[in-house]
PDB file of C-alpha atoms and ligand atoms in Angstrom:
ATOM      1  CA  UNK A   5      -7.491  30.405  38.838  1.00 37.00           C
ATOM      2  CA  UNK A   6      -9.557  30.751  35.728  1.00 40.00           C
ATOM      3  CA  UNK A   7      -6.643  29.499  33.665  1.00 41.00           C
ATOM      4  CA  UNK A   8      -6.069  26.474  35.862  1.00 43.00           C
ATOM      5  CA  UNK A   9      -9.739  25.529  35.623  1.00 40.00           C
ATOM      6  CA  UNK A  10      -9.771  25.609  31.825  1.00 42.00           C
ATOM      7  CA  UNK A  11      -6.561  23.572  31.769  1.00 42.00           C
ATOM      8  CA  UNK A  12      -8.256  20.954  33.962  1.00 40.00           C
ATOM      9  CA  UNK A  13     -11.285  20.881  31.670  1.00 41.00           C
ATOM     10  CA  UNK A  14      -9.010  20.464  28.668  1.00 42.00           C
ATOM     11  CA  UNK A  15      -7.183  17.593  30.374  1.00 39.00           C
ATOM     12  CA  UNK A  16     -10.480  15.868  31.139  1.00 38.00           C
ATOM     13  CA  UNK A  17     -11.587  16.308  27.535  1.00 40.00           C
ATOM     14  CA  UNK A  18      -8.340  14.741  26.301  1.00 39.00           C
ATOM     15  CA  UNK A  19      -8.705  11.860  28.766  1.00 37.00           C
ATOM     16  CA  UNK A  20     -12.257  11.246  27.610  1.00 37.00           C
ATOM     17  CA  UNK A  21     -11.156  11.217  23.999  1.00 36.00           C
ATOM     18  CA  UNK A  22      -8.243   8.914  24.797  1.00 35.00           C
ATOM     19  CA  UNK A  23     -10.583   6.552  26.619  1.00 35.00           C
ATOM     20  CA  UNK A  24     -12.928   6.261  23.660  1.00 33.00           C
ATOM     21  CA  UNK A  25     -10.044   5.851  21.231  1.00 34.00           C
ATOM     22  CA  UNK A  26      -8.354   3.084  23.193  1.00 33.00           C
ATOM     23  CA  UNK A  27      -8.845  -0.398  24.502  1.00 33.00           C
ATOM     24  CA  UNK A  28      -9.880  -3.687  23.008  1.00 34.00           C
ATOM     25  CA  UNK A  29      -8.613  -5.576  20.034  1.00 33.00           C
ATOM     26  CA  UNK A  30      -9.048  -4.891  16.384  1.00 34.00           C
ATOM     27  CA  UNK A  31      -8.771  -7.059  13.338  1.00 32.00           C
ATOM     28  CA  UNK A  32     -10.964  -9.359  11.364  1.00 32.00           C
ATOM     29  CA  UNK A  33      -9.659 -12.858  11.697  1.00 29.00           C
ATOM     30  CA  UNK A  34     -12.595 -14.437   9.934  1.00 32.00           C
ATOM     31  CA  UNK A  35     -12.438 -12.441   6.731  1.00 35.00           C
ATOM     32  CA  UNK A  36     -11.642 -13.858   3.337  1.00 39.00           C
ATOM     33  CA  UNK A  37      -8.969 -11.981   1.415  1.00 41.00           C
ATOM     34  CA  UNK A  38     -10.199 -10.196  -1.682  1.00 43.00           C
ATOM     35  CA  UNK A  39      -9.870 -11.759  -5.058  1.00 42.00           C
ATOM     36  CA  UNK A  40     -10.008 -15.316  -3.818  1.00 44.00           C
ATOM     37  CA  UNK A  41     -12.772 -17.687  -4.587  1.00 41.00           C
ATOM     38  CA  UNK A  42     -12.972 -18.692  -0.933  1.00 47.00           C
ATOM     39  CA  UNK A  43     -14.036 -22.088   0.246  1.00 49.00           C
ATOM     40  CA  UNK A  44     -10.557 -23.498   0.778  1.00 60.00           C
ATOM     41  CA  UNK A  45      -8.685 -23.421   4.063  1.00 73.00           C
ATOM     42  CA  UNK A  46      -6.982 -20.086   4.109  1.00 79.00           C
ATOM     43  CA  UNK A  47      -4.525 -18.659   6.620  1.00 91.00           C
ATOM     44  CA  UNK A  48      -6.204 -16.405   9.175  1.00 93.00           C
ATOM     45  CA  UNK A  49      -5.540 -12.699   9.455  1.00 96.00           C
ATOM     46  CA  UNK A  50      -3.951 -11.631  12.736  1.00 96.00           C
ATOM     47  CA  UNK A  51      -5.661  -9.322  15.204  1.00 96.00           C
ATOM     48  CA  UNK A  52      -3.745  -6.288  16.418  1.00 97.00           C
ATOM     49  CA  UNK A  53      -3.638  -5.108  20.002  1.00 97.00           C
ATOM     50  CA  UNK A  54      -4.608  -1.461  20.172  1.00 98.00           C
ATOM     51  CA  UNK A  55      -2.161   0.738  22.102  1.00 98.00           C
ATOM     52  CA  UNK A  56      -3.400   3.114  24.759  1.00 96.00           C
ATOM     53  CA  UNK A  57      -2.087   6.481  25.847  1.00 94.00           C
ATOM     54  CA  UNK A  58      -0.214   7.133  22.640  1.00 97.00           C
ATOM     55  CA  UNK A  59       1.766  10.361  22.612  1.00 96.00           C
ATOM     56  CA  UNK A  60       3.621  11.393  19.504  1.00 98.00           C
ATOM     57  CA  UNK A  61       4.740  14.944  18.826  1.00 98.00           C
ATOM     58  CA  UNK A  62       2.877  15.111  15.527  1.00 98.00           C
ATOM     59  CA  UNK A  63       0.174  17.632  14.615  1.00 98.00           C
ATOM     60  CA  UNK A  64      -1.294  15.142  12.134  1.00 98.00           C
ATOM     61  CA  UNK A  65      -1.625  12.442  14.760  1.00 98.00           C
ATOM     62  CA  UNK A  66      -3.017  14.836  17.356  1.00 98.00           C
ATOM     63  CA  UNK A  67      -5.679  15.949  14.876  1.00 98.00           C
ATOM     64  CA  UNK A  68      -6.549  12.300  14.153  1.00 98.00           C
ATOM     65  CA  UNK A  69      -6.713  11.494  17.876  1.00 97.00           C
ATOM     66  CA  UNK A  70      -9.105  14.399  18.443  1.00 97.00           C
ATOM     67  CA  UNK A  71     -11.254  13.268  15.510  1.00 98.00           C
ATOM     68  CA  UNK A  72     -11.178   9.672  16.809  1.00 97.00           C
ATOM     69  CA  UNK A  73     -10.258   8.353  13.361  1.00 98.00           C
ATOM     70  CA  UNK A  74      -7.182   7.902  11.222  1.00 98.00           C
ATOM     71  CA  UNK A  75      -7.633   8.649   7.514  1.00 98.00           C
ATOM     72  CA  UNK A  76      -5.521   6.331   5.363  1.00 98.00           C
ATOM     73  CA  UNK A  77      -5.084   6.611   1.604  1.00 98.00           C
ATOM     74  CA  UNK A  78      -5.053   3.252  -0.198  1.00 98.00           C
ATOM     75  CA  UNK A  79      -5.630   1.531  -3.507  1.00 97.00           C
ATOM     76  CA  UNK A  80      -8.939  -0.187  -4.234  1.00 97.00           C
ATOM     77  CA  UNK A  81      -8.169  -2.298  -7.304  1.00 96.00           C
ATOM     78  CA  UNK A  82      -5.099  -4.307  -6.331  1.00 97.00           C
ATOM     79  CA  UNK A  83      -6.155  -7.812  -5.248  1.00 97.00           C
ATOM     80  CA  UNK A  84      -4.215  -9.158  -2.230  1.00 97.00           C
ATOM     81  CA  UNK A  85      -2.656  -5.711  -1.646  1.00 98.00           C
ATOM     82  CA  UNK A  86      -5.270  -2.963  -1.534  1.00 98.00           C
ATOM     83  CA  UNK A  87      -8.701  -4.071  -2.693  1.00 97.00           C
ATOM     84  CA  UNK A  88     -12.274  -2.919  -2.080  1.00 98.00           C
ATOM     85  CA  UNK A  89     -15.069  -5.357  -2.760  1.00 97.00           C
ATOM     86  CA  UNK A  90     -18.571  -4.448  -3.903  1.00 96.00           C
ATOM     87  CA  UNK A  91     -19.709  -4.182  -0.265  1.00 97.00           C
ATOM     88  CA  UNK A  92     -17.024  -1.578   0.390  1.00 96.00           C
ATOM     89  CA  UNK A  93     -14.894  -3.979   2.403  1.00 97.00           C
ATOM     90  CA  UNK A  94     -11.142  -3.422   2.099  1.00 98.00           C
ATOM     91  CA  UNK A  95      -8.565  -6.193   2.176  1.00 97.00           C
ATOM     92  CA  UNK A  96      -4.974  -6.965   1.284  1.00 98.00           C
ATOM     93  CA  UNK A  97      -1.464  -6.734   2.651  1.00 98.00           C
ATOM     94  CA  UNK A  98      -1.340  -2.913   2.505  1.00 98.00           C
ATOM     95  CA  UNK A  99      -4.661  -2.741   4.331  1.00 98.00           C
ATOM     96  CA  UNK A 100      -3.201  -4.998   7.059  1.00 98.00           C
ATOM     97  CA  UNK A 101      -0.063  -2.834   7.275  1.00 98.00           C
ATOM     98  CA  UNK A 102      -2.345   0.180   7.752  1.00 98.00           C
ATOM     99  CA  UNK A 103      -4.347  -1.604  10.464  1.00 98.00           C
ATOM    100  CA  UNK A 104      -1.278  -2.783  12.401  1.00 98.00           C
ATOM    101  CA  UNK A 105       0.272   0.682  12.300  1.00 98.00           C
ATOM    102  CA  UNK A 106      -3.052   2.281  13.261  1.00 98.00           C
ATOM    103  CA  UNK A 107      -3.383  -0.105  16.232  1.00 98.00           C
ATOM    104  CA  UNK A 108       0.018   0.978  17.542  1.00 98.00           C
ATOM    105  CA  UNK A 109      -1.040   4.593  17.142  1.00 98.00           C
ATOM    106  CA  UNK A 110      -4.149   3.893  19.262  1.00 98.00           C
ATOM    107  CA  UNK A 111      -6.812   3.353  16.575  1.00 98.00           C
ATOM    108  CA  UNK A 112      -9.062   0.316  16.340  1.00 96.00           C
ATOM    109  CA  UNK A 113      -9.739  -1.176  12.902  1.00 94.00           C
ATOM    110  CA  UNK A 114     -13.135   0.553  12.747  1.00 95.00           C
ATOM    111  CA  UNK A 115     -11.463   3.889  13.467  1.00 98.00           C
ATOM    112  CA  UNK A 116      -9.408   3.655  10.303  1.00 98.00           C
ATOM    113  CA  UNK A 117     -11.128   5.436   7.430  1.00 98.00           C
ATOM    114  CA  UNK A 118      -9.769   4.298   4.076  1.00 98.00           C
ATOM    115  CA  UNK A 119      -9.859   6.647   1.112  1.00 98.00           C
ATOM    116  CA  UNK A 120      -9.023   5.524  -2.414  1.00 98.00           C
ATOM    117  CA  UNK A 121      -6.113   7.559  -3.759  1.00 97.00           C
ATOM    118  CA  UNK A 122      -4.500   6.528  -7.047  1.00 95.00           C
ATOM    119  CA  UNK A 123      -0.815   6.847  -7.876  1.00 96.00           C
ATOM    120  CA  UNK A 124      -0.972  10.100  -9.840  1.00 96.00           C
ATOM    121  CA  UNK A 125      -2.467  12.125  -6.969  1.00 97.00           C
ATOM    122  CA  UNK A 126      -0.656  10.651  -3.962  1.00 98.00           C
ATOM    123  CA  UNK A 127       1.780  13.491  -3.294  1.00 98.00           C
ATOM    124  CA  UNK A 128      -0.834  16.248  -3.627  1.00 98.00           C
ATOM    125  CA  UNK A 129      -3.385  14.386  -1.482  1.00 98.00           C
ATOM    126  CA  UNK A 130      -0.839  13.814   1.284  1.00 98.00           C
ATOM    127  CA  UNK A 131       0.538  17.374   1.113  1.00 98.00           C
ATOM    128  CA  UNK A 132      -2.957  18.857   1.371  1.00 98.00           C
ATOM    129  CA  UNK A 133      -3.571  16.812   4.533  1.00 97.00           C
ATOM    130  CA  UNK A 134      -6.505  14.950   2.961  1.00 98.00           C
ATOM    131  CA  UNK A 135      -5.076  11.697   4.328  1.00 98.00           C
ATOM    132  CA  UNK A 136      -3.055  11.194   7.527  1.00 98.00           C
ATOM    133  CA  UNK A 137      -1.128   8.221   6.163  1.00 98.00           C
ATOM    134  CA  UNK A 138      -0.881   6.520   2.781  1.00 98.00           C
ATOM    135  CA  UNK A 139      -0.394   2.768   2.359  1.00 98.00           C
ATOM    136  CA  UNK A 140      -0.611   1.763  -1.293  1.00 98.00           C
ATOM    137  CA  UNK A 141       2.366   0.111  -3.032  1.00 98.00           C
ATOM    138  CA  UNK A 142       4.163   3.430  -2.617  1.00 98.00           C
ATOM    139  CA  UNK A 143       7.818   3.307  -3.644  1.00 98.00           C
ATOM    140  CA  UNK A 144      10.185   5.346  -1.497  1.00 98.00           C
ATOM    141  CA  UNK A 145      12.506   7.490  -3.605  1.00 98.00           C
ATOM    142  CA  UNK A 146      14.406  10.779  -3.334  1.00 97.00           C
ATOM    143  CA  UNK A 147      12.198  12.594  -5.815  1.00 97.00           C
ATOM    144  CA  UNK A 148       9.075  11.849  -3.785  1.00 98.00           C
ATOM    145  CA  UNK A 149      10.870  12.654  -0.522  1.00 98.00           C
ATOM    146  CA  UNK A 150      10.991  16.276  -1.704  1.00 98.00           C
ATOM    147  CA  UNK A 151       7.202  16.333  -1.297  1.00 98.00           C
ATOM    148  CA  UNK A 152       6.246  13.698   1.299  1.00 98.00           C
ATOM    149  CA  UNK A 153       7.728  11.696   4.172  1.00 98.00           C
ATOM    150  CA  UNK A 154       8.130   7.902   4.280  1.00 98.00           C
ATOM    151  CA  UNK A 155       8.321   5.314   7.043  1.00 98.00           C
ATOM    152  CA  UNK A 156       9.647   1.896   6.108  1.00 98.00           C
ATOM    153  CA  UNK A 157      10.385   0.249   3.783  1.00 98.00           C
ATOM    154  CA  UNK A 158       8.060  -2.578   4.809  1.00 98.00           C
ATOM    155  CA  UNK A 159       8.280  -4.593   1.559  1.00 98.00           C
ATOM    156  CA  UNK A 160      10.527  -4.847  -1.483  1.00 97.00           C
ATOM    157  CA  UNK A 161       8.891  -5.302  -4.900  1.00 97.00           C
ATOM    158  CA  UNK A 162      10.292  -4.931  -8.416  1.00 97.00           C
ATOM    159  CA  UNK A 163       8.777  -3.810 -11.718  1.00 98.00           C
ATOM    160  CA  UNK A 164       7.769  -6.723 -13.942  1.00 98.00           C
ATOM    161  CA  UNK A 165       5.516  -7.426 -16.929  1.00 98.00           C
ATOM    162  CA  UNK A 166       2.030  -8.931 -17.148  1.00 98.00           C
ATOM    163  CA  UNK A 167       1.248 -10.535 -20.515  1.00 98.00           C
ATOM    164  CA  UNK A 168      -1.395 -12.790 -22.044  1.00 98.00           C
ATOM    165  CA  UNK A 169      -0.906 -16.459 -21.324  1.00 97.00           C
ATOM    166  CA  UNK A 170      -0.396 -17.329 -25.010  1.00 96.00           C
ATOM    167  CA  UNK A 171       2.296 -14.664 -25.508  1.00 97.00           C
ATOM    168  CA  UNK A 172       5.681 -16.274 -26.125  1.00 94.00           C
ATOM    169  CA  UNK A 173       7.367 -13.154 -27.570  1.00 97.00           C
ATOM    170  CA  UNK A 174       7.665 -11.028 -24.446  1.00 98.00           C
ATOM    171  CA  UNK A 175      10.277 -12.588 -22.206  1.00 97.00           C
ATOM    172  CA  UNK A 176      11.466  -9.510 -20.304  1.00 97.00           C
ATOM    173  CA  UNK A 177      11.937  -5.748 -20.642  1.00 97.00           C
ATOM    174  CA  UNK A 178      14.441  -6.246 -23.483  1.00 96.00           C
ATOM    175  CA  UNK A 179      11.826  -7.819 -25.747  1.00 97.00           C
ATOM    176  CA  UNK A 180       9.469  -4.811 -25.793  1.00 98.00           C
ATOM    177  CA  UNK A 181      10.663  -3.092 -29.001  1.00 97.00           C
ATOM    178  CA  UNK A 182       7.583  -1.904 -30.900  1.00 97.00           C
ATOM    179  CA  UNK A 183       5.227  -3.400 -28.280  1.00 98.00           C
ATOM    180  CA  UNK A 184       2.543  -1.378 -26.532  1.00 98.00           C
ATOM    181  CA  UNK A 185       2.825  -1.332 -22.763  1.00 98.00           C
ATOM    182  CA  UNK A 186       0.202   0.055 -20.402  1.00 98.00           C
ATOM    183  CA  UNK A 187       1.015   1.579 -17.039  1.00 98.00           C
ATOM    184  CA  UNK A 188      -0.166   4.202 -14.611  1.00 96.00           C
ATOM    185  CA  UNK A 189       0.396   7.928 -14.465  1.00 96.00           C
ATOM    186  CA  UNK A 190       2.613   8.912 -11.563  1.00 95.00           C
ATOM    187  CA  UNK A 191       4.127   5.441 -11.114  1.00 97.00           C
ATOM    188  CA  UNK A 192       7.816   4.546 -11.141  1.00 97.00           C
ATOM    189  CA  UNK A 193       7.493   1.548 -13.550  1.00 97.00           C
ATOM    190  CA  UNK A 194       5.946   3.883 -16.153  1.00 97.00           C
ATOM    191  CA  UNK A 195       8.920   6.244 -15.860  1.00 97.00           C
ATOM    192  CA  UNK A 196      11.265   3.290 -16.296  1.00 98.00           C
ATOM    193  CA  UNK A 197       9.532   1.727 -19.300  1.00 97.00           C
ATOM    194  CA  UNK A 198       9.432   5.088 -21.136  1.00 97.00           C
ATOM    195  CA  UNK A 199      13.241   5.057 -21.369  1.00 97.00           C
ATOM    196  CA  UNK A 200      14.260   4.937 -25.060  1.00 97.00           C
ATOM    197  CA  UNK A 201      16.428   1.851 -24.484  1.00 97.00           C
ATOM    198  CA  UNK A 202      13.305  -0.351 -24.246  1.00 97.00           C
ATOM    199  CA  UNK A 203      11.783   0.964 -27.501  1.00 98.00           C
ATOM    200  CA  UNK A 204       8.231   0.401 -26.213  1.00 98.00           C
ATOM    201  CA  UNK A 205       5.118   2.449 -26.977  1.00 98.00           C
ATOM    202  CA  UNK A 206       3.331   3.410 -23.780  1.00 98.00           C
ATOM    203  CA  UNK A 207      -0.279   3.958 -22.812  1.00 97.00           C
ATOM    204  CA  UNK A 208      -0.811   5.873 -19.560  1.00 97.00           C
ATOM    205  CA  UNK A 209      -4.016   5.369 -17.590  1.00 97.00           C
ATOM    206  CA  UNK A 210      -5.158   6.172 -14.051  1.00 93.00           C
ATOM    207  CA  UNK A 211      -5.894   2.699 -12.703  1.00 92.00           C
ATOM    208  CA  UNK A 212      -4.076  -0.599 -13.061  1.00 93.00           C
ATOM    209  CA  UNK A 213      -7.358  -2.464 -13.443  1.00 94.00           C
ATOM    210  CA  UNK A 214      -8.007  -0.439 -16.639  1.00 96.00           C
ATOM    211  CA  UNK A 215      -4.614  -1.532 -18.036  1.00 98.00           C
ATOM    212  CA  UNK A 216      -5.429  -5.163 -17.233  1.00 98.00           C
ATOM    213  CA  UNK A 217      -8.735  -4.818 -19.090  1.00 97.00           C
ATOM    214  CA  UNK A 218      -6.883  -3.439 -22.141  1.00 98.00           C
ATOM    215  CA  UNK A 219      -4.507  -6.413 -22.015  1.00 98.00           C
ATOM    216  CA  UNK A 220      -7.430  -8.840 -21.911  1.00 98.00           C
ATOM    217  CA  UNK A 221      -9.032  -6.953 -24.842  1.00 98.00           C
ATOM    218  CA  UNK A 222      -5.825  -7.254 -26.932  1.00 98.00           C
ATOM    219  CA  UNK A 223      -5.514  -3.453 -26.970  1.00 98.00           C
ATOM    220  CA  UNK A 224      -2.029  -3.520 -25.393  1.00 98.00           C
ATOM    221  CA  UNK A 225       0.708  -6.182 -25.352  1.00 98.00           C
ATOM    222  CA  UNK A 226       1.765  -5.894 -21.716  1.00 98.00           C
ATOM    223  CA  UNK A 227       1.100  -4.129 -18.428  1.00 98.00           C
ATOM    224  CA  UNK A 228       4.010  -3.019 -16.316  1.00 98.00           C
ATOM    225  CA  UNK A 229       4.112  -2.316 -12.614  1.00 98.00           C
ATOM    226  CA  UNK A 230       5.399  -4.065  -9.483  1.00 97.00           C
ATOM    227  CA  UNK A 231       5.514  -7.859  -9.517  1.00 97.00           C
ATOM    228  CA  UNK A 232       3.488  -8.017  -6.288  1.00 97.00           C
ATOM    229  CA  UNK A 233       0.609  -6.156  -7.948  1.00 97.00           C
ATOM    230  CA  UNK A 234       0.799  -8.091 -11.224  1.00 97.00           C
ATOM    231  CA  UNK A 235       0.793 -11.475  -9.460  1.00 97.00           C
ATOM    232  CA  UNK A 236      -2.545 -10.538  -7.935  1.00 97.00           C
ATOM    233  CA  UNK A 237      -4.074  -9.905 -11.364  1.00 97.00           C
ATOM    234  CA  UNK A 238      -2.555 -13.109 -12.766  1.00 97.00           C
ATOM    235  CA  UNK A 239      -3.911 -15.096  -9.804  1.00 96.00           C
ATOM    236  CA  UNK A 240      -7.405 -13.805 -10.564  1.00 95.00           C
ATOM    237  CA  UNK A 241      -7.227 -15.003 -14.189  1.00 96.00           C
ATOM    238  CA  UNK A 242      -4.592 -17.751 -14.308  1.00 96.00           C
ATOM    239  CA  UNK A 243      -6.015 -19.153 -17.533  1.00 97.00           C
ATOM    240  CA  UNK A 244      -5.567 -15.820 -19.355  1.00 98.00           C
ATOM    241  CA  UNK A 245      -2.663 -13.917 -17.779  1.00 98.00           C
ATOM    242  CA  UNK A 246       0.900 -14.522 -16.611  1.00 98.00           C
ATOM    243  CA  UNK A 247       3.713 -12.556 -15.017  1.00 98.00           C
ATOM    244  CA  UNK A 248       6.988 -12.745 -16.963  1.00 98.00           C
ATOM    245  CA  UNK A 249       8.983 -13.033 -13.733  1.00 96.00           C
ATOM    246  CA  UNK A 250      12.052 -10.917 -14.493  1.00 96.00           C
ATOM    247  CA  UNK A 251      11.905  -7.917 -12.157  1.00 97.00           C
ATOM    248  CA  UNK A 252      13.906  -5.002 -13.552  1.00 97.00           C
ATOM    249  CA  UNK A 253      13.725  -2.313 -10.825  1.00 98.00           C
ATOM    250  CA  UNK A 254      13.709  -2.177  -7.033  1.00 98.00           C
ATOM    251  CA  UNK A 255      10.522  -0.802  -5.467  1.00 98.00           C
ATOM    252  CA  UNK A 256      10.778  -0.485  -1.683  1.00 98.00           C
ATOM    253  CA  UNK A 257       7.306   0.242  -0.263  1.00 98.00           C
ATOM    254  CA  UNK A 258       6.894   2.936   2.373  1.00 98.00           C
ATOM    255  CA  UNK A 259       4.058   4.430   4.375  1.00 98.00           C
ATOM    256  CA  UNK A 260       3.578   7.978   3.085  1.00 98.00           C
ATOM    257  CA  UNK A 261       2.814  10.991   5.271  1.00 98.00           C
ATOM    258  CA  UNK A 262       3.474  14.717   5.607  1.00 98.00           C
ATOM    259  CA  UNK A 263       6.979  15.690   4.594  1.00 97.00           C
ATOM    260  CA  UNK A 264       8.539  16.989   7.795  1.00 95.00           C
ATOM    261  CA  UNK A 265       6.742  14.844  10.362  1.00 98.00           C
ATOM    262  CA  UNK A 266       9.772  13.023  11.762  1.00 98.00           C
ATOM    263  CA  UNK A 267       7.975  12.006  14.969  1.00 98.00           C
ATOM    264  CA  UNK A 268       5.199  10.292  12.978  1.00 98.00           C
ATOM    265  CA  UNK A 269       7.728   8.684  10.611  1.00 98.00           C
ATOM    266  CA  UNK A 270       9.529   7.191  13.604  1.00 98.00           C
ATOM    267  CA  UNK A 271       6.310   6.065  15.282  1.00 98.00           C
ATOM    268  CA  UNK A 272       5.170   4.298  12.096  1.00 98.00           C
ATOM    269  CA  UNK A 273       8.570   2.649  11.602  1.00 98.00           C
ATOM    270  CA  UNK A 274       8.484   1.531  15.263  1.00 98.00           C
ATOM    271  CA  UNK A 275       5.070  -0.005  14.635  1.00 98.00           C
ATOM    272  CA  UNK A 276       6.222  -1.851  11.513  1.00 98.00           C
ATOM    273  CA  UNK A 277       9.280  -3.159  13.384  1.00 98.00           C
ATOM    274  CA  UNK A 278       7.205  -4.319  16.370  1.00 98.00           C
ATOM    275  CA  UNK A 279       4.746  -6.239  14.167  1.00 98.00           C
ATOM    276  CA  UNK A 280       7.576  -7.807  12.192  1.00 98.00           C
ATOM    277  CA  UNK A 281       9.120  -8.995  15.461  1.00 97.00           C
ATOM    278  CA  UNK A 282       5.913 -10.350  16.991  1.00 97.00           C
ATOM    279  CA  UNK A 283       4.966 -12.351  13.895  1.00 97.00           C
ATOM    280  CA  UNK A 284       1.897 -10.324  12.824  1.00 98.00           C
ATOM    281  CA  UNK A 285       3.620  -9.165   9.661  1.00 98.00           C
ATOM    282  CA  UNK A 286       4.302 -12.693   8.388  1.00 97.00           C
ATOM    283  CA  UNK A 287       0.811 -13.862   9.367  1.00 97.00           C
ATOM    284  CA  UNK A 288      -0.722 -10.906   7.529  1.00 98.00           C
ATOM    285  CA  UNK A 289       1.440 -11.637   4.486  1.00 98.00           C
ATOM    286  CA  UNK A 290       0.459 -15.317   4.424  1.00 97.00           C
ATOM    287  CA  UNK A 291      -3.233 -14.417   4.610  1.00 97.00           C
ATOM    288  CA  UNK A 292      -3.057 -11.806   1.823  1.00 97.00           C
ATOM    289  CA  UNK A 293      -0.187 -11.421  -0.649  1.00 96.00           C
ATOM    290  CA  UNK A 294       1.036 -14.952   0.011  1.00 96.00           C
ATOM    291  CA  UNK A 295      -2.184 -16.266  -1.562  1.00 95.00           C
ATOM    292  CA  UNK A 296      -1.287 -14.749  -4.944  1.00 94.00           C
ATOM    293  CA  UNK A 297       1.714 -17.029  -5.330  1.00 85.00           C
ATOM    294  CA  UNK A 298       4.448 -14.709  -4.028  1.00 82.00           C
ATOM    295  CA  UNK A 299       6.703 -16.657  -1.705  1.00 86.00           C
ATOM    296  CA  UNK A 300       7.555 -14.985   1.584  1.00 94.00           C
ATOM    297  CA  UNK A 301      10.884 -13.191   1.852  1.00 92.00           C
ATOM    298  CA  UNK A 302      12.270 -11.416   4.904  1.00 95.00           C
ATOM    299  CA  UNK A 303      11.284  -7.731   4.877  1.00 96.00           C
ATOM    300  CA  UNK A 304      13.950  -5.149   3.992  1.00 97.00           C
ATOM    301  CA  UNK A 305      15.751  -3.241   6.770  1.00 97.00           C
ATOM    302  CA  UNK A 306      13.958  -0.088   7.902  1.00 97.00           C
ATOM    303  CA  UNK A 307      15.606   3.151   6.816  1.00 96.00           C
ATOM    304  CA  UNK A 308      15.030   5.893   9.325  1.00 95.00           C
ATOM    305  CA  UNK A 309      15.960   9.418   8.392  1.00 95.00           C
TER     306      UNK A 309
HETATM  307  N1  LIG B  14       5.465   1.079  -6.569  1.00 62.28           N
HETATM  308  C1  LIG B  14       5.306   1.846  -7.743  1.00 62.28           C
HETATM  309  C2  LIG B  14       5.056   3.317  -7.450  1.00 62.28           C
HETATM  310  O1  LIG B  14       4.978   3.705  -6.351  1.00 62.28           O
HETATM  311  C3  LIG B  14       4.208   1.314  -8.627  1.00 62.28           C
HETATM  312  C4  LIG B  14       2.933   0.971  -7.940  1.00 62.28           C
HETATM  313  C5  LIG B  14       1.992   2.150  -7.771  1.00 62.28           C
HETATM  314  O2  LIG B  14       1.738   2.879  -8.747  1.00 62.28           O
HETATM  315  O3  LIG B  14       1.494   2.311  -6.683  1.00 62.28           O
HETATM  316  O4  LIG B  14       4.960   4.106  -8.339  1.00 62.28           O
END
């Protein structure tokens, strides 16, 4: 009797929580993407219908549902991808991916709490449970899969080079002998460019924006990371910077999460697939990354494991 009563109370508590976590629409159709000057007619961001009654056999998701918020790790200095303006407002394609996935998991946009997590601390932050999901130009690879889980891929980028506009000498990764290249600790393009075959000197920092500043200050000759990220920096300073345009790696972006959470991996991949099918994905792309000059390409096939 006593047991049954407490079970009923628990059920009511769950229902109450579910009710507050569900219903309505999220999104911010009127917002201007970060890094743009605004003023011109820009494509509108989609709004995402928030799912109700979401049940996924995932301890991480259950904890987030109880807390009424989903904590998502992201970048804050990548215009058009993951950017935070001076008012603390986040924007970009990765931010939209996070919001569409969150909506399918039952969280409204204002129930998504973004936390800035840079490349070199992603695996430890996810493993410690300090974020529920991570959406930040995060390449899926086998090495990382030993520590974290991935849903996706939702986008395919490739490492490229950002140089000063007046630089005619750097035409691709094979022209880097003796040049100084800046990249980020814990990133795959840094690992690649350190290979002896390129003959480049490397500078390793924590944030891409710091590398871009060094390039503008003539302290380094190039910045390497994914083309999608570099195009955002070039679009912000088209008179000073350019992307070489010869991608030399494949960087499939995934949503990071706890290593063995297969149920959450599947739920996130389902969400990505659903929003690709209903057109939200393309709309979100056009209103974010598309504005940096990247032309739209069909997303890569999801790889479930
Ligand atoms: N996609 C690459 C990586 O995951 C580079 C971008 C980044 O550092 O986030 O390492």
